[in-house]
Amino acid sequence: MSSRLDAPTVSPSGASSPRGAAHQSTATSRRLLPPARRSRVLDSDIIWGLGAYVALVVGIWSMHGGLTRFTEGVTGIATAITQLSGLGASAAGLVGLLFTARPAILERRYGLDRLFNWHRVLGEAMAVLVGVHVAAALVEWQVDGAWGAAIADLTGREPYMAGATIGALLIGIVTVTSLRSMRNRLSYETWYFLHLTAYLGFALSFGHQIVTGADLADDAIARWIWVGLHGAVAVALIWGRWGRVLRSVVRPLRVHSIEQVAPGIVTLRLTGRRLRSMRGSAGQFCFLRALTADGWWRSNPFSLSEAPGEDGLRFTIKDRGDASQLLASLPVGTKVAVDGPYGVCTPEIADGRKVLFVVGGVGIAPARAMLEVLPPSAEPVVLYRAHSAADLVHHDELVALAERRNGRVLTLVGPSASLAVRDPFSAHTLRQAVPDVAERVAVLCGPDRLLSAARTGLRRAGVDSGDMHFEHSWW
Amino acid sequence: MTPQRPATRSRPSLARRALPAIALTSASGFLLSVLDRPSTIVDAGSETTSDTGSTGVVSIMPASPAAAPASTTAATSPTTPATTPATVPATVATTVPETVPATTPPTVATTVPATPTCTTYNGPTISTKWGPVEVQASVAADGTICWADAIVTPDSKSKSVQINNRAVPVLDDRAVAAQGTAFDGVSGATITSNAYKQSLQAIIDAVVSGQVAG
């Protein structure tokens, strides 16, 4: 282990008293934060929980008609489908909402990107089920093709149905604006605020479930189970979302320094007393909210580019829009609310094995942070892809860190079309560059295109997909 | 891990970013106030009293054809069919429109003194999401509805029973008043109303087309 400083010390207080509690034995003079907790949840727990949940929903459905209705003609079939799709939509939505509460027990195991992707999948499933539910309900309610009357009934003549109709419309709108093509046309905050109306839609549709829904209206036990599930998710959301935001705002960090490291790329260092009570690992990311007049209402994620220590958190921020511009131009001393850190791409995944990083552009930040705390046995190799030499950030730091751990940094610079090798991440190229690639744990950071190309190449080069670690960007 | 957004030089404002969401929320609130017109069971109950003054629960009584609208039963002789003022069968309607219900009974009474032309039929059972509905109606050969009653209504749930106890008498009266199925269903009991009409219409159709013996 090197006894030298791995990263430039910034805060003199951090360097003064090394304490044994610092995680990993990197023996830097910085006092690192205790590592992020590990979750004890197992995949099998999730499968059992999910199975029980599905059984509960199907059980409620089958106790109030269920399959037997399929023998009762068109109306009966429509009734059964209405009930099941309604319960299913609500059940999927509840779990989807639970994921946005970022429960630590799941986040620490699967990562926020997975939770958000599941949130998306469940949201889409809910939208489809709501569509089925509405169509089946109309079939069920119309008598002799009196569609007008059925629509009038279901959009307001029956109690609580006006709310359910508007709830369905809101959920539809939120789903459409979350489709990739629509999503890219909206600014993040416009989309985000629109997305929040899904809560309203969900709440508006609750009344008709309890009053009109045949499964719940006449079965007190089922009703209380349903109300309990909704209440539990509401509590989780208030605690997990509002609570976290509140805590981050009440105890903000402050801008210590901002340095330009490349054109359009800065490092932002935050310090504060709250760091003494925080946990965090290299490779993670935080949501930053500048507490300024034009920044308090938006929060964006940025990767730590240095192992988090009590002397500060360093983020490497590329100019990609007004949020990053705002952060890059903050005066020293500005309060910044930090939510996090999140993410499961931490040094623990090396687990004593050799490590290969495949990174693109500013995706170098988490790799740079992890290099700092990897043991020499990791012999890290960094494949660094960038559009131009100017885009290579922290290059000298990387080389120094890698060499100290018997590793190396390989750069690949230029627009894709100009590269000598047609596919820089083909199995052949990877094996040539890194002969022992198949023995390594791979950590991938970068845009989705790079991720998919690298995953394909690594799989062909013999890397088990369980040994590839990466986090998708989810927006 | 940074947001992929096009760089905009204009300063984004919270108001502009939140505007679509606020507009959507306001539109939802407006739409809710427009759409939400739930007709509760209380409404159905009050309609019952205002329409006919009947006292809620009417027991199932296919034998007694006395369930004619209160306003006309007072004036007519007992158990006469075709006492309804509005759309009396063509033969009578030409002479007596609506104005003089008092003169109608004699004419009809003379034609049907001892043997009422009304025959009681059971309609088909219509299954709804809440349960089966079956109408029993007494109908003359020309399609005149003497009385109608739902003899089977959903009763698997206490709420259904509560609703139907109030809705069915209203439907019975409306069916006779409308002399057919062109009447408004009872709000809050839409499904039962629709099934009621369906079962009743089947009886009328069968009688008018002569499929069943008068």
XYZ file of C-alpha atoms in Angstrom:
689
model
C 0.000 0.000 0.000
C 1.192 3.401 -0.852
C 1.775 5.713 2.003
C 1.674 8.732 -0.228
C -1.337 10.851 -0.800
C -3.422 9.397 -3.527
C -5.321 12.570 -4.101
C -4.392 16.143 -3.550
C -5.434 17.083 -0.071
C -7.585 20.098 0.060
C -8.822 20.378 3.546
C -6.006 20.593 6.048
C -8.220 19.348 8.845
C -8.807 16.067 7.046
C -5.128 15.311 6.837
C -4.343 15.888 10.467
C -5.481 12.806 12.307
C -5.732 9.468 10.560
C -8.122 7.226 12.417
C -8.382 3.494 12.351
C -12.001 3.614 11.451
C -11.215 4.660 7.905
C -12.426 1.958 5.609
C -10.155 -0.171 3.479
C -6.547 0.021 4.418
C -5.548 2.457 1.738
C -3.457 4.207 4.352
C -4.028 7.572 2.846
C -3.822 10.439 5.250
C -7.372 11.364 4.294
C -10.043 10.064 6.554
C -12.486 8.323 4.276
C -16.162 8.015 5.056
C -17.267 4.658 6.384
C -18.372 2.575 3.422
C -21.964 2.464 2.365
C -23.894 -0.235 4.196
C -24.456 -3.509 2.447
C -27.945 -4.854 2.216
C -28.654 -8.340 3.491
C -31.518 -8.790 1.067
C -31.154 -11.824 -1.170
C -32.672 -12.410 -4.557
C -34.672 -15.231 -3.031
C -36.204 -12.810 -0.508
C -37.387 -10.647 -3.376
C -38.821 -13.634 -5.210
C -40.653 -14.822 -2.103
C -41.964 -11.350 -1.377
C -43.100 -10.854 -4.930
C -44.722 -14.279 -4.993
C -46.637 -13.548 -1.799
C -47.735 -10.199 -3.182
C -49.004 -11.678 -6.450
C -50.736 -14.436 -4.492
C -52.436 -11.819 -2.325
C -53.744 -9.876 -5.308
C -54.899 -12.945 -7.206
C -56.351 -14.307 -3.961
C -58.433 -11.187 -3.390
C -59.622 -11.420 -6.971
C -60.518 -15.088 -6.884
C -62.373 -14.751 -3.583
C -64.807 -12.320 -5.179
C -65.742 -14.052 -8.375
C -62.423 -14.601 -10.047
C -62.246 -17.433 -12.524
C -65.807 -18.576 -11.940
C -67.056 -15.457 -13.671
C -65.603 -16.731 -16.918
C -68.564 -19.088 -17.118
C -71.045 -16.243 -16.869
C -71.008 -14.984 -20.410
C -69.551 -11.826 -21.847
C -70.518 -9.660 -18.890
C -69.004 -12.141 -16.483
C -65.757 -12.335 -18.404
C -65.602 -8.549 -18.664
C -66.254 -8.319 -14.933
C -63.457 -10.725 -14.135
C -61.038 -8.881 -16.404
C -62.061 -5.511 -14.972
C -61.456 -6.683 -11.444
C -58.150 -8.396 -12.114
C -56.723 -5.596 -14.271
C -57.844 -2.997 -11.746
C -56.250 -4.810 -8.833
C -53.165 -5.514 -10.925
C -52.769 -1.887 -12.023
C -53.033 -0.698 -8.472
C -50.661 -3.383 -7.206
C -48.062 -2.613 -9.876
C -48.378 1.098 -9.224
C -47.863 0.604 -5.505
C -44.615 -1.281 -5.990
C -43.533 1.266 -8.586
C -44.138 4.051 -6.087
C -42.304 2.113 -3.392
C -39.214 2.059 -5.605
C -39.229 5.852 -5.946
C -39.060 6.025 -2.159
C -35.577 4.550 -2.684
C -35.785 2.078 0.175
C -32.220 1.621 1.393
C -32.661 -2.098 1.807
C -33.256 -2.461 -1.952
C -31.084 0.397 -3.156
C -28.014 -0.940 -1.372
C -28.536 -4.310 -3.031
C -29.637 -3.451 -6.573
C -28.728 0.197 -7.103
C -30.877 3.186 -7.784
C -30.680 2.743 -11.546
C -32.295 -0.704 -11.303
C -34.971 0.591 -8.958
C -35.791 3.406 -11.371
C -35.849 1.054 -14.329
C -38.208 -1.252 -12.466
C -40.231 1.824 -11.608
C -40.470 2.549 -15.292
C -41.411 -1.033 -16.193
C -44.042 -1.157 -13.454
C -45.376 2.246 -14.489
C -45.767 1.088 -18.063
C -47.402 -2.137 -16.900
C -49.785 -0.086 -14.788
C -50.693 2.124 -17.746
C -51.437 -0.927 -19.907
C -53.497 -2.517 -17.131
C -55.431 0.713 -16.629
C -56.227 0.671 -20.352
C -57.453 -2.919 -20.134
C -59.389 -2.060 -16.989
C -61.202 0.869 -18.622
C -62.060 -1.101 -21.768
C -63.300 -4.127 -19.813
C -65.327 -1.936 -17.465
C -67.116 -0.331 -20.412
C -67.960 -3.748 -21.840
C -69.190 -4.808 -18.442
C -71.399 -1.785 -17.846
C -72.977 -1.377 -21.229
C -76.210 -3.248 -21.711
C -77.267 -3.928 -25.269
C -74.596 -1.690 -26.679
C -75.631 1.377 -24.704
C -72.076 2.697 -24.698
C -73.106 6.277 -24.045
C -74.823 5.336 -20.814
C -71.878 3.190 -19.755
C -69.458 6.040 -20.406
C -71.695 8.478 -18.520
C -71.885 6.092 -15.581
C -68.183 5.437 -15.449
C -67.090 9.041 -15.851
C -69.117 10.505 -13.057
C -72.605 9.161 -12.554
C -71.308 6.466 -10.271
C -69.706 7.749 -7.095
C -65.936 8.352 -7.215
C -65.782 7.486 -10.892
C -65.019 11.044 -11.996
C -61.866 10.886 -9.902
C -60.988 7.497 -11.337
C -61.451 8.790 -14.885
C -59.194 11.768 -14.301
C -56.726 9.537 -12.487
C -56.560 7.244 -15.507
C -56.088 10.241 -17.818
C -53.266 11.608 -15.673
C -51.532 8.253 -15.551
C -51.895 8.026 -19.327
C -50.390 11.482 -19.818
C -47.524 10.748 -17.454
C -46.815 7.490 -19.276
C -46.813 9.167 -22.673
C -44.488 11.948 -21.525
C -42.146 9.309 -20.141
C -41.808 7.540 -23.474
C -38.278 7.966 -24.728
C -39.206 10.078 -27.741
C -41.405 12.457 -25.747
C -39.080 12.506 -22.797
C -36.168 13.781 -24.861
C -38.155 16.811 -25.998
C -38.930 18.006 -22.503
C -36.516 19.564 -20.086
C -35.828 17.373 -17.097
C -37.761 19.541 -14.652
C -40.766 20.003 -16.949
C -40.957 16.252 -17.259
C -40.368 15.777 -13.540
C -43.133 18.126 -12.445
C -45.523 16.536 -14.944
C -44.481 13.187 -13.566
C -45.502 14.257 -10.075
C -49.131 14.534 -11.224
C -49.119 10.738 -11.333
C -49.387 10.889 -7.529
C -52.573 12.905 -7.971
C -53.862 10.371 -10.478
C -53.099 7.520 -8.130
C -54.820 9.258 -5.226
C -57.882 10.173 -7.293
C -58.381 6.588 -8.358
C -58.234 5.268 -4.807
C -61.858 6.108 -3.932
C -63.427 4.056 -6.663
C -61.335 1.033 -5.739
C -62.762 1.057 -2.262
C -66.350 2.037 -3.092
C -67.044 0.626 -6.546
C -64.565 -2.224 -6.715
C -66.420 -5.454 -6.107
C -63.332 -6.975 -4.533
C -62.977 -4.374 -1.836
C -66.373 -2.737 -1.372
C -67.947 -5.730 0.306
C -65.014 -7.432 1.952
C -63.785 -5.628 5.013
C -60.609 -7.720 5.327
C -59.565 -7.223 1.725
C -60.393 -3.547 2.031
C -58.226 -3.073 5.076
C -55.361 -4.978 3.486
C -55.625 -2.651 0.505
C -55.827 0.493 2.590
C -52.887 -0.770 4.669
C -50.733 -1.345 1.577
C -51.459 2.156 0.309
C -50.770 3.642 3.727
C -47.465 1.789 4.012
C -46.306 3.024 0.617
C -47.388 6.563 1.490
C -45.344 6.432 4.690
C -42.348 5.022 2.804
C -42.616 7.841 0.266
C -42.893 10.588 2.864
C -39.968 9.182 4.802
C -37.841 8.197 1.840
C -38.403 11.178 -0.436
C -39.445 14.176 1.624
C -37.427 13.042 4.607
C -34.252 12.686 2.583
C -34.764 16.023 0.834
C -35.461 17.693 4.151
C -32.393 16.210 5.814
C -30.179 17.236 2.897
C -31.520 20.795 2.946
C -31.356 21.209 6.703
C -27.721 20.120 6.825
C -26.208 21.255 3.531
C -22.579 21.142 2.498
C -20.820 24.196 1.119
C -18.866 24.833 -2.034
C -15.194 24.662 -1.088
C -13.668 25.100 -4.524
C -14.400 24.755 -8.210
C -11.629 24.006 -10.697
C -11.762 23.743 -14.431
C -9.990 20.547 -15.505
C -10.868 20.505 -19.201
C -12.979 22.632 -21.529
C -16.526 22.440 -20.198
C -15.562 20.147 -17.315
C -15.060 21.251 -13.743
C -14.494 19.585 -10.417
C -16.651 20.736 -7.570
C -15.554 20.141 -4.011
C -18.072 20.274 -1.202
C -17.211 20.300 2.470
C -19.164 20.491 5.665
C -19.671 19.159 9.123
C -22.372 16.767 7.975
C -19.674 14.658 6.334
C -18.712 13.317 9.751
C -22.022 11.501 9.975
C -22.229 10.393 6.356
C -21.366 7.064 4.810
C -20.244 6.589 1.268
C -17.978 4.657 -1.067
C -15.985 5.417 -4.148
C -17.972 4.808 -7.310
C -21.187 6.246 -5.928
C -23.110 9.347 -6.933
C -25.165 12.032 -5.197
C -28.050 14.285 -6.099
C -26.979 17.896 -5.772
C -29.350 20.771 -5.164
C -27.814 24.225 -5.094
C -29.607 26.243 -2.453
C -29.800 29.394 -4.527
C -32.729 31.368 -5.923
C -32.655 29.527 -9.239
C -31.380 26.200 -7.985
C -33.393 25.091 -4.959
C -36.137 23.465 -6.990
C -33.992 21.104 -9.017
C -31.784 18.262 -8.043
C -29.472 16.396 -10.405
C -27.175 13.397 -9.970
C -23.402 13.653 -10.256
C -20.712 11.045 -9.709
C -18.101 11.298 -7.009
C -14.710 11.495 -8.712
C -12.763 10.870 -5.549
C -13.254 8.455 -2.707
C -15.515 10.369 -0.306
C -13.698 11.568 2.796
C -14.426 13.721 5.759
C -12.413 16.467 4.097
C -14.908 16.690 1.284
C -16.759 15.234 -1.656
C -15.396 15.870 -5.119
C -17.630 15.741 -8.171
C -16.564 16.010 -11.788
C -19.209 17.864 -13.736
C -19.490 18.189 -17.480
C -21.404 21.073 -18.995
C -24.505 19.371 -20.272
C -27.186 21.906 -19.600
C -28.361 24.524 -17.211
C -28.088 22.329 -14.108
C -24.399 21.616 -14.622
C -23.789 25.235 -15.646
C -25.391 26.424 -12.464
C -23.248 24.167 -10.293
C -20.085 25.079 -12.185
C -20.667 28.763 -11.539
C -21.506 28.679 -7.840
C -19.545 31.062 -5.642
C -17.392 29.521 -2.927
C -19.393 29.031 0.239
C -22.749 28.427 -1.463
C -24.911 25.873 0.306
C -25.535 22.688 -1.636
C -27.961 20.039 -0.434
C -26.535 16.577 -0.988
C -28.844 13.578 -1.254
C -27.020 10.305 -1.288
C -24.679 8.789 -2.012
C -26.350 6.084 -4.039
C -25.094 3.312 -6.269
C -23.707 -0.187 -5.938
C -20.670 0.055 -8.231
C -18.309 0.238 -5.281
C -14.808 -1.207 -4.739
C -16.256 -4.224 -2.904
C -17.242 -5.748 -6.235
C -13.568 -6.389 -7.000
C -13.569 -8.946 -4.198
C -9.839 -9.645 -4.453
C -9.868 -10.116 -8.212
C -8.320 -8.110 -10.995
C -10.370 -5.264 -12.369
C -10.995 -3.849 -15.837
C -12.625 -0.458 -16.270
C -14.273 0.443 -19.541
C -15.211 4.096 -19.421
C -16.376 6.753 -21.807
C -16.069 10.515 -21.455
C -17.020 11.934 -18.111
C -17.907 8.401 -16.994
C -14.316 8.351 -15.809
C -15.373 9.981 -12.527
C -16.539 6.861 -10.653
C -13.649 4.808 -12.075
C -11.206 7.454 -10.894
C -12.716 7.300 -7.412
C -12.616 3.511 -7.269
C -9.011 3.329 -8.440
C -8.081 5.295 -5.379
C -9.202 2.597 -2.974
C -8.487 -0.581 -4.935
C -5.711 -2.777 -3.558
C -2.637 -3.493 -5.701
C -3.925 -7.016 -6.305
C -6.557 -5.457 -8.530
C -3.958 -4.572 -11.170
C -6.516 -2.244 -12.702
C -6.642 -1.661 -16.434
C -8.595 1.376 -17.586
C -9.900 1.525 -21.165
C -10.715 5.176 -21.549
C -12.755 6.227 -24.573
C -13.120 9.914 -25.395
C -13.992 12.006 -28.399
C -10.880 14.155 -28.211
C -7.758 14.474 -26.168
C -9.262 17.529 -24.513
C -12.080 15.353 -23.197
C -9.693 13.139 -21.293
C -10.208 14.235 -17.708
C -8.030 13.403 -14.733
C -5.658 11.578 -17.065
C -2.511 12.154 -15.017
C -4.261 11.239 -11.781
C -5.506 8.058 -13.418
C -2.100 7.033 -14.656
C -0.516 7.676 -11.268
C -3.210 5.776 -9.403
C -3.168 2.847 -11.819
C 0.575 2.498 -11.867
C 0.757 2.432 -8.121
C -1.511 -0.609 -8.291
C 0.380 -2.387 -11.059
C -2.198 -1.279 -13.569
C -2.304 0.897 -16.666
C -4.485 3.302 -18.574
C -5.267 2.739 -22.256
C -6.872 5.641 -24.060
C -8.866 5.537 -27.244
C -9.414 9.004 -28.610
C -11.253 10.285 -31.643
C -14.664 10.170 -33.258
C -15.896 6.619 -33.837
C -15.506 6.947 -37.620
C -11.832 7.832 -37.412
C -10.748 4.841 -35.339
C -8.436 2.325 -36.987
C -10.343 -0.586 -35.482
C -13.950 -0.640 -36.554
C -15.236 -1.869 -33.232
C -12.946 -0.833 -30.393
C -14.798 -3.160 -28.014
C -14.741 -6.314 -30.110
C -13.649 -9.444 -28.311
C -10.551 -9.606 -30.449
C -9.439 -6.064 -29.634
C -10.205 -6.523 -25.955
C -8.174 -9.726 -25.742
C -5.246 -8.084 -27.492
C -5.280 -5.078 -25.222
C -5.970 -7.005 -22.033
C -4.799 -10.627 -22.384
C -6.263 -11.693 -19.016
C -9.620 -10.028 -19.713
C -11.593 -13.196 -19.008
C -10.299 -13.368 -15.406
C -11.264 -9.814 -14.584
C -14.208 -8.122 -13.007
C -15.411 -5.468 -15.454
C -16.718 -2.074 -14.391
C -18.404 -0.089 -17.151
C -19.241 3.615 -16.954
C -20.444 5.685 -19.839
C -23.292 6.334 -22.205
C -25.654 3.497 -23.065
C -24.132 2.990 -26.504
C -20.727 2.358 -25.010
C -22.233 0.078 -22.364
C -23.968 -2.156 -24.870
C -20.956 -2.326 -27.197
C -18.624 -3.126 -24.315
C -20.948 -5.724 -22.820
C -21.219 -7.546 -26.119
C -17.474 -7.519 -26.632
C -16.701 -8.575 -23.061
C -19.197 -11.430 -23.177
C -17.576 -12.726 -26.367
C -14.160 -12.329 -24.781
C -15.241 -14.708 -22.031
C -16.283 -12.388 -19.205
C -19.231 -13.755 -17.281
C -22.152 -11.321 -17.337
C -22.261 -11.611 -13.553
C -18.795 -10.094 -13.499
C -19.870 -6.983 -15.409
C -20.918 -4.083 -13.243
C -22.484 -0.940 -14.606
C -25.220 1.535 -13.919
C -27.603 2.677 -16.589
C -28.538 6.272 -16.861
C -32.280 6.199 -16.480
C -33.379 9.453 -18.020
C -24.405 10.315 -14.433
C -25.282 13.808 -15.492
C -28.559 14.746 -17.080
C -28.521 14.615 -20.843
C -30.172 17.831 -21.772
C -29.483 20.230 -24.538
C -27.539 23.180 -23.254
C -29.750 26.187 -23.053
C -28.323 29.580 -22.372
C -31.566 31.072 -21.151
C -32.027 30.931 -17.419
C -34.670 28.385 -16.668
C -37.361 29.557 -14.322
C -39.343 27.433 -11.946
C -42.577 28.957 -13.189
C -41.892 27.944 -16.770
C -40.826 24.440 -15.878
C -43.732 23.854 -13.553
C -46.339 25.435 -15.812
C -47.383 22.282 -17.702
C -47.800 20.361 -14.461
C -49.776 23.174 -12.830
C -51.954 23.507 -15.927
C -52.583 19.781 -15.932
C -53.478 19.779 -12.250
C -55.861 22.703 -12.689
C -57.475 21.056 -15.703
C -57.915 17.913 -13.615
C -59.596 19.855 -10.848
C -61.918 21.567 -13.305
C -62.774 18.339 -15.074
C -63.419 16.690 -11.739
C -65.922 19.332 -10.738
C -67.655 19.023 -14.114
C -67.754 15.256 -14.256
C -68.452 14.395 -10.676
C -72.197 14.140 -10.389
C -72.663 10.982 -8.403
C -76.291 10.118 -7.923
C -76.327 8.542 -4.564
C -78.754 6.103 -3.099
C -80.327 8.929 -1.157
C -81.352 10.499 -4.454
C -83.031 7.329 -5.546
C -84.883 7.178 -2.271
C -86.127 10.730 -2.518
C -87.216 10.131 -6.073
C -89.248 7.241 -4.838
C -91.199 9.365 -2.469
C -91.620 12.282 -4.808
C -92.687 10.152 -7.737
C -95.261 7.955 -6.234
C -95.297 8.209 -2.515
C -94.761 4.506 -2.227
C -93.058 3.400 0.926
C -89.837 1.828 -0.021
C -89.798 -1.909 0.107
C -92.308 -3.539 -2.116
C -92.499 -7.198 -1.461
C -92.349 -9.537 -4.356
C -95.949 -10.099 -5.254
C -96.460 -11.442 -8.700
C -100.055 -12.334 -7.923
C -101.428 -8.948 -7.044
C -101.423 -6.516 -9.926
C -102.043 -3.522 -7.708
C -98.758 -1.817 -8.202
C -99.977 0.828 -10.549
C -98.957 4.463 -10.093
C -100.602 5.965 -7.075
C -102.020 8.922 -8.925
C -104.120 6.782 -11.181
C -105.021 3.947 -8.876
C -106.948 6.369 -6.775
C -109.226 7.190 -9.657
C -109.590 3.812 -11.212
C -111.497 0.772 -10.242
C -109.462 -1.976 -8.655
C -107.398 -4.391 -10.690
C -108.146 -2.793 -13.997
C -105.418 -2.980 -16.535
C -104.489 -0.189 -18.901
C -105.005 2.468 -16.319
C -102.044 4.446 -17.458
C -102.740 7.855 -18.845
C -99.788 8.502 -21.075
C -99.623 5.888 -23.755
C -102.703 3.859 -23.607
C -103.074 1.408 -26.465
C -104.148 2.906 -29.746
C -107.822 2.007 -29.452
C -108.230 3.953 -26.283
C -105.638 6.579 -26.866
C -107.467 8.060 -29.832
C -110.428 8.917 -27.714
C -108.792 9.636 -24.435
C -105.366 11.246 -24.496
C -104.247 12.135 -21.038
C -106.526 14.796 -19.787
C -109.335 12.739 -18.384
C -108.150 9.686 -16.636
C -111.468 9.486 -14.829
C -113.305 8.638 -18.033
C -110.829 6.005 -19.081
C -111.654 3.328 -16.586
C -115.227 2.867 -17.637
C -114.339 2.296 -21.275
C -111.691 -0.155 -20.402
C -113.678 -1.673 -17.635
C -116.497 -2.452 -19.993
C -114.188 -4.274 -22.329
C -112.589 -6.220 -19.547
C -115.090 -6.674 -16.802
C -114.298 -9.953 -15.130
C -111.412 -11.467 -17.017
C -108.409 -9.137 -17.089
C -106.567 -9.337 -20.340
C -103.319 -8.997 -18.468
C -101.245 -12.084 -18.259
C -98.257 -12.419 -16.008
C -94.985 -13.423 -17.566
C -91.508 -14.002 -16.235
C -88.758 -12.353 -18.181
C -85.358 -13.834 -18.820
C -82.794 -13.670 -16.081
C -80.156 -11.098 -16.903
C -76.856 -11.541 -15.156
C -75.030 -8.421 -14.136
C -71.825 -7.796 -12.324
C -73.729 -7.647 -9.066
C -75.962 -10.643 -9.689
C -79.013 -11.816 -11.658
C -82.049 -9.638 -12.389
C -85.378 -11.062 -13.451
C -88.524 -9.085 -14.156
C -92.043 -10.389 -13.822
C -94.620 -8.355 -15.657
C -98.275 -8.506 -16.371
C -98.826 -7.538 -19.952
C -101.923 -7.374 -22.123
C -101.924 -8.944 -25.545
C -101.442 -5.547 -27.187
C -98.345 -4.894 -25.141
C -99.900 -2.761 -22.448
C -97.985 -3.129 -19.240
C -100.340 -3.573 -16.335
C -97.651 -3.889 -13.750
C -94.055 -4.939 -13.520
C -91.800 -6.025 -10.742
C -88.311 -7.367 -10.397
C -88.677 -10.712 -8.670
C -84.990 -11.485 -8.705
C -82.450 -8.831 -7.875
C -78.854 -9.056 -6.728
C -78.843 -9.926 -3.073
C -75.435 -11.363 -2.432
C -74.303 -8.102 -0.911
C -75.941 -5.956 1.681
C -75.275 -2.888 -0.408
C -77.066 -4.382 -3.410
C -80.098 -5.197 -1.302
C -80.113 -1.708 0.113
C -79.907 -0.156 -3.341
C -82.461 -2.416 -4.925
C -84.973 -2.040 -2.147
C -85.154 1.559 -3.143
C -84.576 1.287 -6.856
C -86.929 -1.528 -7.793
C -90.206 0.188 -6.796
C -89.131 3.228 -8.778
C -88.371 1.082 -11.788
C -91.711 -0.705 -11.433
C -93.549 2.577 -11.490
C -91.544 4.030 -14.321
C -92.053 0.942 -16.453
C -95.813 1.255 -16.112
C -95.726 5.008 -16.589
C -93.630 4.707 -19.719
C -95.486 1.645 -20.974
C -92.207 0.210 -22.127
C -88.552 0.474 -21.429
C -87.996 4.055 -22.583
C -87.603 5.421 -19.093
C -84.666 6.715 -17.142
C -82.837 4.230 -15.017
C -82.457 4.873 -11.353
C -79.287 6.716 -10.649
C -76.950 4.774 -8.461
C -78.513 1.545 -9.641
C -77.636 1.790 -13.281
C -76.698 -1.795 -13.802
C -79.858 -3.123 -12.216
C -81.889 -0.577 -14.185
C -80.384 -1.671 -17.463
C -80.892 -5.340 -16.707
C -84.442 -4.615 -15.587
C -85.189 -2.961 -18.914
C -83.597 -5.808 -20.791
C -85.694 -8.419 -19.033
C -88.866 -6.373 -19.372
C -88.252 -5.656 -23.032
C -87.934 -9.375 -23.670
C -91.404 -9.898 -22.196
C -92.914 -7.091 -24.281
C -91.253 -8.347 -27.434
C -92.489 -11.857 -26.840
C -96.050 -10.738 -26.185
C -96.258 -8.312 -29.079
C -94.780 -10.737 -31.555
C -97.223 -13.331 -30.308
C -94.586 -15.811 -29.374
C -96.328 -16.518 -26.155
C -99.984 -17.266 -25.763
C -101.921 -14.276 -24.488
